Amino acid sequence: MGVRNRYCMVCSRAAAANEQAGRHCCSKNWHGSSSSMEANIIQEGFMNSVAMYGIKYTKIIGDGDSNVYKTILDSRPYDALQKKRKRHIEAKRKTSRRRCRKSLFLDKKIQQNYGVSAQKPDLSESIPPPPKEWLLSTLRLSDEEMKGIERKTINQRTSPLWKEERRKRLTASDFGAICKNFPTRVVKE
């Protein structure tokens, strides 16, 4: 395969010093884009494959939208080059990606601590749950305390106090889960 360079160190240093480059073997031999460089190198490989190695590539498998693919087909390196667009390759790739996405959400094991089949918690019956009034009283704050917390938690995510206070209170992300725990709820399913 050929070598393409878009850079010559001797020419580059001379240009930086505002001088004329001396006599040298310039390694810069490409002036186009990198993608056209890639296409040109591969095209040259196809064109010289018979002379260099005595082989002909009989099939090209491509998706049809590649610059390299188009360049090879336009150059016609052999008389009978069989081109095949493998649409089923792309379809198969999309199908496997879709199946993979679905399988991420399918859990083969039944989770013991979640959903309809949830078991009783590990807490012993001797420990009573905290009374509702006591829990609500720990959350009640005076106006001065609320203003103080507001000033201290102004940076939100970077404030540990904000995170602690947020955990104590009902937020929009917790609302649905909490409402579903009430036996007398009226929730539209």
mmCIF file with all atom_site columns, C-alpha atoms in Angstrom:
data_model
loop_
_atom_site.group_PDB
_atom_site.id
_atom_site.type_symbol
_atom_site.label_atom_id
_atom_site.label_alt_id
_atom_site.label_comp_id
_atom_site.label_asym_id
_atom_site.label_entity_id
_atom_site.label_seq_id
_atom_site.pdbx_PDB_ins_code
_atom_site.Cartn_x
_atom_site.Cartn_y
_atom_site.Cartn_z
_atom_site.occupancy
_atom_site.B_iso_or_equiv
_atom_site.pdbx_formal_charge
_atom_site.auth_seq_id
_atom_site.auth_comp_id
_atom_site.auth_asym_id
_atom_site.auth_atom_id
_atom_site.pdbx_PDB_model_num
ATOM 1   C CA . MET A 1 1   ? 0.000   0.000   0.000   1.00 0.00 ? 1   MET A CA 1
ATOM 2   C CA . GLY A 1 2   ? 1.126   3.532   -0.672  1.00 0.00 ? 2   GLY A CA 1
ATOM 3   C CA . VAL A 1 3   ? 2.181   6.125   1.849   1.00 0.00 ? 3   VAL A CA 1
ATOM 4   C CA . ARG A 1 4   ? 0.644   9.588   1.861   1.00 0.00 ? 4   ARG A CA 1
ATOM 5   C CA . ASN A 1 5   ? 1.908   12.555  3.861   1.00 0.00 ? 5   ASN A CA 1
ATOM 6   C CA . ARG A 1 6   ? 0.391   15.983  4.268   1.00 0.00 ? 6   ARG A CA 1
ATOM 7   C CA . TYR A 1 7   ? 3.364   17.272  6.250   1.00 0.00 ? 7   TYR A CA 1
ATOM 8   C CA . CYS A 1 8   ? 7.072   17.775  5.581   1.00 0.00 ? 8   CYS A CA 1
ATOM 9   C CA . MET A 1 9   ? 9.231   18.762  8.538   1.00 0.00 ? 9   MET A CA 1
ATOM 10  C CA . VAL A 1 10  ? 11.883  20.559  6.443   1.00 0.00 ? 10  VAL A CA 1
ATOM 11  C CA . CYS A 1 11  ? 9.306   22.655  4.584   1.00 0.00 ? 11  CYS A CA 1
ATOM 12  C CA . SER A 1 12  ? 7.419   23.369  7.800   1.00 0.00 ? 12  SER A CA 1
ATOM 13  C CA . ARG A 1 13  ? 10.504  24.631  9.667   1.00 0.00 ? 13  ARG A CA 1
ATOM 14  C CA . ALA A 1 14  ? 11.545  26.782  6.730   1.00 0.00 ? 14  ALA A CA 1
ATOM 15  C CA . ALA A 1 15  ? 8.066   28.307  6.525   1.00 0.00 ? 15  ALA A CA 1
ATOM 16  C CA . ALA A 1 16  ? 8.092   29.033  10.273  1.00 0.00 ? 16  ALA A CA 1
ATOM 17  C CA . ALA A 1 17  ? 11.425  30.860  9.929   1.00 0.00 ? 17  ALA A CA 1
ATOM 18  C CA . ASN A 1 18  ? 10.227  32.723  6.784   1.00 0.00 ? 18  ASN A CA 1
ATOM 19  C CA . GLU A 1 19  ? 12.998  31.127  4.749   1.00 0.00 ? 19  GLU A CA 1
ATOM 20  C CA . GLN A 1 20  ? 13.175  29.170  1.533   1.00 0.00 ? 20  GLN A CA 1
ATOM 21  C CA . ALA A 1 21  ? 13.478  25.431  2.116   1.00 0.00 ? 21  ALA A CA 1
ATOM 22  C CA . GLY A 1 22  ? 16.807  24.063  0.960   1.00 0.00 ? 22  GLY A CA 1
ATOM 23  C CA . ARG A 1 23  ? 17.226  21.201  -1.421  1.00 0.00 ? 23  ARG A CA 1
ATOM 24  C CA . HIS A 1 24  ? 15.716  18.100  0.171   1.00 0.00 ? 24  HIS A CA 1
ATOM 25  C CA . CYS A 1 25  ? 13.594  15.081  -0.559  1.00 0.00 ? 25  CYS A CA 1
ATOM 26  C CA . CYS A 1 26  ? 10.178  16.466  0.375   1.00 0.00 ? 26  CYS A CA 1
ATOM 27  C CA . SER A 1 27  ? 7.947   13.925  2.105   1.00 0.00 ? 27  SER A CA 1
ATOM 28  C CA . LYS A 1 28  ? 4.755   15.889  1.462   1.00 0.00 ? 28  LYS A CA 1
ATOM 29  C CA . ASN A 1 29  ? 2.942   14.077  -1.316  1.00 0.00 ? 29  ASN A CA 1
ATOM 30  C CA . TRP A 1 30  ? -0.743  14.707  -0.591  1.00 0.00 ? 30  TRP A CA 1
ATOM 31  C CA . HIS A 1 31  ? -2.767  17.901  -0.677  1.00 0.00 ? 31  HIS A CA 1
ATOM 32  C CA . GLY A 1 32  ? -6.337  16.591  -0.229  1.00 0.00 ? 32  GLY A CA 1
ATOM 33  C CA . SER A 1 33  ? -8.372  15.685  2.827   1.00 0.00 ? 33  SER A CA 1
ATOM 34  C CA . SER A 1 34  ? -7.655  12.745  5.129   1.00 0.00 ? 34  SER A CA 1
ATOM 35  C CA . SER A 1 35  ? -10.731 10.808  4.007   1.00 0.00 ? 35  SER A CA 1
ATOM 36  C CA . SER A 1 36  ? -9.760  11.184  0.348   1.00 0.00 ? 36  SER A CA 1
ATOM 37  C CA . MET A 1 37  ? -6.227  10.083  1.300   1.00 0.00 ? 37  MET A CA 1
ATOM 38  C CA . GLU A 1 38  ? -7.622  6.867   2.791   1.00 0.00 ? 38  GLU A CA 1
ATOM 39  C CA . ALA A 1 39  ? -9.764  6.219   -0.277  1.00 0.00 ? 39  ALA A CA 1
ATOM 40  C CA . ASN A 1 40  ? -6.819  6.841   -2.612  1.00 0.00 ? 40  ASN A CA 1
ATOM 41  C CA . ILE A 1 41  ? -4.505  4.450   -0.737  1.00 0.00 ? 41  ILE A CA 1
ATOM 42  C CA . ILE A 1 42  ? -7.072  1.640   -0.792  1.00 0.00 ? 42  ILE A CA 1
ATOM 43  C CA . GLN A 1 43  ? -7.868  2.309   -4.453  1.00 0.00 ? 43  GLN A CA 1
ATOM 44  C CA . GLU A 1 44  ? -4.154  2.042   -5.261  1.00 0.00 ? 44  GLU A CA 1
ATOM 45  C CA . GLY A 1 45  ? -4.047  -1.275  -3.374  1.00 0.00 ? 45  GLY A CA 1
ATOM 46  C CA . PHE A 1 46  ? -6.869  -2.634  -5.536  1.00 0.00 ? 46  PHE A CA 1
ATOM 47  C CA . MET A 1 47  ? -5.281  -1.353  -8.758  1.00 0.00 ? 47  MET A CA 1
ATOM 48  C CA . ASN A 1 48  ? -1.868  -2.900  -7.987  1.00 0.00 ? 48  ASN A CA 1
ATOM 49  C CA . SER A 1 49  ? -3.033  -6.165  -6.394  1.00 0.00 ? 49  SER A CA 1
ATOM 50  C CA . VAL A 1 50  ? -2.575  -8.223  -9.588  1.00 0.00 ? 50  VAL A CA 1
ATOM 51  C CA . ALA A 1 51  ? 0.860   -6.773  -10.427 1.00 0.00 ? 51  ALA A CA 1
ATOM 52  C CA . MET A 1 52  ? 2.201   -6.953  -6.874  1.00 0.00 ? 52  MET A CA 1
ATOM 53  C CA . TYR A 1 53  ? 0.623   -10.121 -5.476  1.00 0.00 ? 53  TYR A CA 1
ATOM 54  C CA . GLY A 1 54  ? -1.100  -11.838 -8.387  1.00 0.00 ? 54  GLY A CA 1
ATOM 55  C CA . ILE A 1 55  ? -4.513  -11.712 -6.720  1.00 0.00 ? 55  ILE A CA 1
ATOM 56  C CA . LYS A 1 56  ? -7.889  -10.232 -7.599  1.00 0.00 ? 56  LYS A CA 1
ATOM 57  C CA . TYR A 1 57  ? -10.482 -9.298  -5.059  1.00 0.00 ? 57  TYR A CA 1
ATOM 58  C CA . THR A 1 58  ? -13.722 -10.837 -6.284  1.00 0.00 ? 58  THR A CA 1
ATOM 59  C CA . LYS A 1 59  ? -16.194 -9.367  -3.834  1.00 0.00 ? 59  LYS A CA 1
ATOM 60  C CA . ILE A 1 60  ? -16.566 -6.043  -2.101  1.00 0.00 ? 60  ILE A CA 1
ATOM 61  C CA . ILE A 1 61  ? -18.828 -5.942  0.880   1.00 0.00 ? 61  ILE A CA 1
ATOM 62  C CA . GLY A 1 62  ? -19.826 -2.431  1.817   1.00 0.00 ? 62  GLY A CA 1
ATOM 63  C CA . ASP A 1 63  ? -22.713 -0.409  3.098   1.00 0.00 ? 63  ASP A CA 1
ATOM 64  C CA . GLY A 1 64  ? -22.805 1.815   0.024   1.00 0.00 ? 64  GLY A CA 1
ATOM 65  C CA . ASP A 1 65  ? -22.383 5.161   1.756   1.00 0.00 ? 65  ASP A CA 1
ATOM 66  C CA . SER A 1 66  ? -18.626 5.065   2.261   1.00 0.00 ? 66  SER A CA 1
ATOM 67  C CA . ASN A 1 67  ? -16.278 7.330   0.311   1.00 0.00 ? 67  ASN A CA 1
ATOM 68  C CA . VAL A 1 68  ? -13.790 4.450   -0.009  1.00 0.00 ? 68  VAL A CA 1
ATOM 69  C CA . TYR A 1 69  ? -16.451 2.108   -1.411  1.00 0.00 ? 69  TYR A CA 1
ATOM 70  C CA . LYS A 1 70  ? -17.506 4.657   -4.024  1.00 0.00 ? 70  LYS A CA 1
ATOM 71  C CA . THR A 1 71  ? -13.901 5.377   -5.065  1.00 0.00 ? 71  THR A CA 1
ATOM 72  C CA . ILE A 1 72  ? -13.157 1.670   -5.594  1.00 0.00 ? 72  ILE A CA 1
ATOM 73  C CA . LEU A 1 73  ? -16.295 1.119   -7.665  1.00 0.00 ? 73  LEU A CA 1
ATOM 74  C CA . ASP A 1 74  ? -15.633 4.225   -9.793  1.00 0.00 ? 74  ASP A CA 1
ATOM 75  C CA . SER A 1 75  ? -12.035 3.209   -10.553 1.00 0.00 ? 75  SER A CA 1
ATOM 76  C CA . ARG A 1 76  ? -13.053 -0.247  -11.886 1.00 0.00 ? 76  ARG A CA 1
ATOM 77  C CA . PRO A 1 77  ? -9.828  -2.055  -10.883 1.00 0.00 ? 77  PRO A CA 1
ATOM 78  C CA . TYR A 1 78  ? -10.822 -5.333  -12.585 1.00 0.00 ? 78  TYR A CA 1
ATOM 79  C CA . ASP A 1 79  ? -13.045 -6.353  -15.457 1.00 0.00 ? 79  ASP A CA 1
ATOM 80  C CA . ALA A 1 80  ? -15.421 -8.471  -13.428 1.00 0.00 ? 80  ALA A CA 1
ATOM 81  C CA . LEU A 1 81  ? -15.639 -7.041  -9.939  1.00 0.00 ? 81  LEU A CA 1
ATOM 82  C CA . GLN A 1 82  ? -18.692 -8.386  -8.228  1.00 0.00 ? 82  GLN A CA 1
ATOM 83  C CA . LYS A 1 83  ? -20.188 -5.718  -6.006  1.00 0.00 ? 83  LYS A CA 1
ATOM 84  C CA . LYS A 1 84  ? -22.606 -6.662  -3.313  1.00 0.00 ? 84  LYS A CA 1
ATOM 85  C CA . ARG A 1 85  ? -24.349 -4.368  -0.970  1.00 0.00 ? 85  ARG A CA 1
ATOM 86  C CA . LYS A 1 86  ? -25.078 -6.348  2.079   1.00 0.00 ? 86  LYS A CA 1
ATOM 87  C CA . ARG A 1 87  ? -28.255 -4.723  3.285   1.00 0.00 ? 87  ARG A CA 1
ATOM 88  C CA . HIS A 1 88  ? -28.988 -7.721  5.443   1.00 0.00 ? 88  HIS A CA 1
ATOM 89  C CA . ILE A 1 89  ? -25.727 -7.050  7.327   1.00 0.00 ? 89  ILE A CA 1
ATOM 90  C CA . GLU A 1 90  ? -27.012 -3.674  8.417   1.00 0.00 ? 90  GLU A CA 1
ATOM 91  C CA . ALA A 1 91  ? -30.481 -5.069  9.150   1.00 0.00 ? 91  ALA A CA 1
ATOM 92  C CA . LYS A 1 92  ? -28.935 -7.834  11.236  1.00 0.00 ? 92  LYS A CA 1
ATOM 93  C CA . ARG A 1 93  ? -26.841 -5.301  13.141  1.00 0.00 ? 93  ARG A CA 1
ATOM 94  C CA . LYS A 1 94  ? -29.927 -3.206  13.917  1.00 0.00 ? 94  LYS A CA 1
ATOM 95  C CA . THR A 1 95  ? -31.866 -6.292  15.008  1.00 0.00 ? 95  THR A CA 1
ATOM 96  C CA . SER A 1 96  ? -29.108 -7.428  17.344  1.00 0.00 ? 96  SER A CA 1
ATOM 97  C CA . ARG A 1 97  ? -28.829 -3.919  18.799  1.00 0.00 ? 97  ARG A CA 1
ATOM 98  C CA . ARG A 1 98  ? -32.587 -3.856  19.416  1.00 0.00 ? 98  ARG A CA 1
ATOM 99  C CA . ARG A 1 99  ? -32.493 -7.293  21.070  1.00 0.00 ? 99  ARG A CA 1
ATOM 100 C CA . CYS A 1 100 ? -29.575 -6.243  23.228  1.00 0.00 ? 100 CYS A CA 1
ATOM 101 C CA . ARG A 1 101 ? -31.464 -3.163  24.413  1.00 0.00 ? 101 ARG A CA 1
ATOM 102 C CA . LYS A 1 102 ? -34.494 -5.286  25.272  1.00 0.00 ? 102 LYS A CA 1
ATOM 103 C CA . SER A 1 103 ? -32.426 -7.895  27.106  1.00 0.00 ? 103 SER A CA 1
ATOM 104 C CA . LEU A 1 104 ? -30.965 -5.231  29.367  1.00 0.00 ? 104 LEU A CA 1
ATOM 105 C CA . PHE A 1 105 ? -34.410 -4.698  30.855  1.00 0.00 ? 105 PHE A CA 1
ATOM 106 C CA . LEU A 1 106 ? -35.328 -8.369  31.166  1.00 0.00 ? 106 LEU A CA 1
ATOM 107 C CA . ASP A 1 107 ? -34.243 -9.800  34.472  1.00 0.00 ? 107 ASP A CA 1
ATOM 108 C CA . LYS A 1 108 ? -34.371 -13.569 34.624  1.00 0.00 ? 108 LYS A CA 1
ATOM 109 C CA . LYS A 1 109 ? -34.203 -13.725 38.417  1.00 0.00 ? 109 LYS A CA 1
ATOM 110 C CA . ILE A 1 110 ? -37.162 -12.698 40.544  1.00 0.00 ? 110 ILE A CA 1
ATOM 111 C CA . GLN A 1 111 ? -36.195 -9.857  42.803  1.00 0.00 ? 111 GLN A CA 1
ATOM 112 C CA . GLN A 1 112 ? -37.194 -10.729 46.346  1.00 0.00 ? 112 GLN A CA 1
ATOM 113 C CA . ASN A 1 113 ? -37.310 -7.144  47.611  1.00 0.00 ? 113 ASN A CA 1
ATOM 114 C CA . TYR A 1 114 ? -39.243 -5.425  44.859  1.00 0.00 ? 114 TYR A CA 1
ATOM 115 C CA . GLY A 1 115 ? -42.593 -5.443  43.151  1.00 0.00 ? 115 GLY A CA 1
ATOM 116 C CA . VAL A 1 116 ? -45.660 -7.641  43.626  1.00 0.00 ? 116 VAL A CA 1
ATOM 117 C CA . SER A 1 117 ? -43.606 -10.621 44.774  1.00 0.00 ? 117 SER A CA 1
ATOM 118 C CA . ALA A 1 118 ? -41.803 -8.639  47.483  1.00 0.00 ? 118 ALA A CA 1
ATOM 119 C CA . GLN A 1 119 ? -41.262 -10.455 50.750  1.00 0.00 ? 119 GLN A CA 1
ATOM 120 C CA . LYS A 1 120 ? -41.652 -8.953  54.181  1.00 0.00 ? 120 LYS A CA 1
ATOM 121 C CA . PRO A 1 121 ? -38.802 -6.711  55.310  1.00 0.00 ? 121 PRO A CA 1
ATOM 122 C CA . ASP A 1 122 ? -36.082 -8.071  57.571  1.00 0.00 ? 122 ASP A CA 1
ATOM 123 C CA . LEU A 1 123 ? -37.105 -5.838  60.478  1.00 0.00 ? 123 LEU A CA 1
ATOM 124 C CA . SER A 1 124 ? -38.289 -7.610  63.558  1.00 0.00 ? 124 SER A CA 1
ATOM 125 C CA . GLU A 1 125 ? -41.842 -7.040  64.740  1.00 0.00 ? 125 GLU A CA 1
ATOM 126 C CA . SER A 1 126 ? -40.611 -5.889  68.167  1.00 0.00 ? 126 SER A CA 1
ATOM 127 C CA . ILE A 1 127 ? -39.272 -2.620  66.747  1.00 0.00 ? 127 ILE A CA 1
ATOM 128 C CA . PRO A 1 128 ? -42.241 -0.328  66.209  1.00 0.00 ? 128 PRO A CA 1
ATOM 129 C CA . PRO A 1 129 ? -42.196 2.041   63.255  1.00 0.00 ? 129 PRO A CA 1
ATOM 130 C CA . PRO A 1 130 ? -41.614 5.690   64.177  1.00 0.00 ? 130 PRO A CA 1
ATOM 131 C CA . PRO A 1 131 ? -44.822 7.567   64.930  1.00 0.00 ? 131 PRO A CA 1
ATOM 132 C CA . LYS A 1 132 ? -46.010 9.852   62.191  1.00 0.00 ? 132 LYS A CA 1
ATOM 133 C CA . GLU A 1 133 ? -46.249 12.874  64.483  1.00 0.00 ? 133 GLU A CA 1
ATOM 134 C CA . TRP A 1 134 ? -42.657 12.480  65.662  1.00 0.00 ? 134 TRP A CA 1
ATOM 135 C CA . LEU A 1 135 ? -41.410 12.192  62.084  1.00 0.00 ? 135 LEU A CA 1
ATOM 136 C CA . LEU A 1 136 ? -43.338 15.281  61.019  1.00 0.00 ? 136 LEU A CA 1
ATOM 137 C CA . SER A 1 137 ? -42.070 17.243  64.029  1.00 0.00 ? 137 SER A CA 1
ATOM 138 C CA . THR A 1 138 ? -38.455 16.558  62.996  1.00 0.00 ? 138 THR A CA 1
ATOM 139 C CA . LEU A 1 139 ? -39.203 18.093  59.617  1.00 0.00 ? 139 LEU A CA 1
ATOM 140 C CA . ARG A 1 140 ? -40.921 21.242  60.923  1.00 0.00 ? 140 ARG A CA 1
ATOM 141 C CA . LEU A 1 141 ? -38.702 24.307  60.879  1.00 0.00 ? 141 LEU A CA 1
ATOM 142 C CA . SER A 1 142 ? -39.132 27.886  61.989  1.00 0.00 ? 142 SER A CA 1
ATOM 143 C CA . ASP A 1 143 ? -38.902 30.730  59.482  1.00 0.00 ? 143 ASP A CA 1
ATOM 144 C CA . GLU A 1 144 ? -35.362 31.596  60.640  1.00 0.00 ? 144 GLU A CA 1
ATOM 145 C CA . GLU A 1 145 ? -34.222 27.966  60.283  1.00 0.00 ? 145 GLU A CA 1
ATOM 146 C CA . MET A 1 146 ? -35.748 27.763  56.806  1.00 0.00 ? 146 MET A CA 1
ATOM 147 C CA . LYS A 1 147 ? -33.972 30.963  55.694  1.00 0.00 ? 147 LYS A CA 1
ATOM 148 C CA . GLY A 1 148 ? -30.700 29.708  57.199  1.00 0.00 ? 148 GLY A CA 1
ATOM 149 C CA . ILE A 1 149 ? -30.958 26.387  55.356  1.00 0.00 ? 149 ILE A CA 1
ATOM 150 C CA . GLU A 1 150 ? -31.861 28.238  52.166  1.00 0.00 ? 150 GLU A CA 1
ATOM 151 C CA . ARG A 1 151 ? -28.682 30.357  52.413  1.00 0.00 ? 151 ARG A CA 1
ATOM 152 C CA . LYS A 1 152 ? -26.453 27.381  53.321  1.00 0.00 ? 152 LYS A CA 1
ATOM 153 C CA . THR A 1 153 ? -27.776 25.172  50.520  1.00 0.00 ? 153 THR A CA 1
ATOM 154 C CA . ILE A 1 154 ? -27.676 27.703  47.691  1.00 0.00 ? 154 ILE A CA 1
ATOM 155 C CA . ASN A 1 155 ? -25.207 25.557  45.699  1.00 0.00 ? 155 ASN A CA 1
ATOM 156 C CA . GLN A 1 156 ? -27.578 22.574  45.839  1.00 0.00 ? 156 GLN A CA 1
ATOM 157 C CA . ARG A 1 157 ? -25.717 19.541  44.435  1.00 0.00 ? 157 ARG A CA 1
ATOM 158 C CA . THR A 1 158 ? -22.361 20.599  45.855  1.00 0.00 ? 158 THR A CA 1
ATOM 159 C CA . SER A 1 159 ? -23.824 21.168  49.320  1.00 0.00 ? 159 SER A CA 1
ATOM 160 C CA . PRO A 1 160 ? -23.924 18.128  51.647  1.00 0.00 ? 160 PRO A CA 1
ATOM 161 C CA . LEU A 1 161 ? -26.560 19.882  53.774  1.00 0.00 ? 161 LEU A CA 1
ATOM 162 C CA . TRP A 1 162 ? -28.824 20.241  50.729  1.00 0.00 ? 162 TRP A CA 1
ATOM 163 C CA . LYS A 1 163 ? -28.509 16.533  49.997  1.00 0.00 ? 163 LYS A CA 1
ATOM 164 C CA . GLU A 1 164 ? -29.351 15.659  53.600  1.00 0.00 ? 164 GLU A CA 1
ATOM 165 C CA . GLU A 1 165 ? -32.391 17.958  53.711  1.00 0.00 ? 165 GLU A CA 1
ATOM 166 C CA . ARG A 1 166 ? -33.608 16.696  50.344  1.00 0.00 ? 166 ARG A CA 1
ATOM 167 C CA . ARG A 1 167 ? -33.511 13.103  51.573  1.00 0.00 ? 167 ARG A CA 1
ATOM 168 C CA . LYS A 1 168 ? -35.728 14.038  54.509  1.00 0.00 ? 168 LYS A CA 1
ATOM 169 C CA . ARG A 1 169 ? -38.441 15.604  52.409  1.00 0.00 ? 169 ARG A CA 1
ATOM 170 C CA . LEU A 1 170 ? -40.840 14.528  49.738  1.00 0.00 ? 170 LEU A CA 1
ATOM 171 C CA . THR A 1 171 ? -39.643 15.388  46.249  1.00 0.00 ? 171 THR A CA 1
ATOM 172 C CA . ALA A 1 172 ? -41.283 15.012  42.873  1.00 0.00 ? 172 ALA A CA 1
ATOM 173 C CA . SER A 1 173 ? -39.141 11.967  42.101  1.00 0.00 ? 173 SER A CA 1
ATOM 174 C CA . ASP A 1 174 ? -40.307 10.222  45.308  1.00 0.00 ? 174 ASP A CA 1
ATOM 175 C CA . PHE A 1 175 ? -43.953 11.253  45.112  1.00 0.00 ? 175 PHE A CA 1
ATOM 176 C CA . GLY A 1 176 ? -45.225 8.339   43.006  1.00 0.00 ? 176 GLY A CA 1
ATOM 177 C CA . ALA A 1 177 ? -43.472 5.690   45.074  1.00 0.00 ? 177 ALA A CA 1
ATOM 178 C CA . ILE A 1 178 ? -44.795 7.141   48.329  1.00 0.00 ? 178 ILE A CA 1
ATOM 179 C CA . CYS A 1 179 ? -48.378 7.483   47.039  1.00 0.00 ? 179 CYS A CA 1
ATOM 180 C CA . LYS A 1 180 ? -48.414 3.860   45.895  1.00 0.00 ? 180 LYS A CA 1
ATOM 181 C CA . ASN A 1 181 ? -47.643 2.705   49.444  1.00 0.00 ? 181 ASN A CA 1
ATOM 182 C CA . PHE A 1 182 ? -50.945 4.033   50.808  1.00 0.00 ? 182 PHE A CA 1
ATOM 183 C CA . PRO A 1 183 ? -53.695 1.371   50.781  1.00 0.00 ? 183 PRO A CA 1
ATOM 184 C CA . THR A 1 184 ? -56.512 3.930   50.351  1.00 0.00 ? 184 THR A CA 1
ATOM 185 C CA . ARG A 1 185 ? -55.031 5.703   47.388  1.00 0.00 ? 185 ARG A CA 1
ATOM 186 C CA . VAL A 1 186 ? -56.959 6.695   44.297  1.00 0.00 ? 186 VAL A CA 1
ATOM 187 C CA . VAL A 1 187 ? -54.468 6.334   41.482  1.00 0.00 ? 187 VAL A CA 1
ATOM 188 C CA . LYS A 1 188 ? -55.397 6.163   37.848  1.00 0.00 ? 188 LYS A CA 1
ATOM 189 C CA . GLU A 1 189 ? -53.641 3.099   36.398  1.00 0.00 ? 189 GLU A CA 1
#
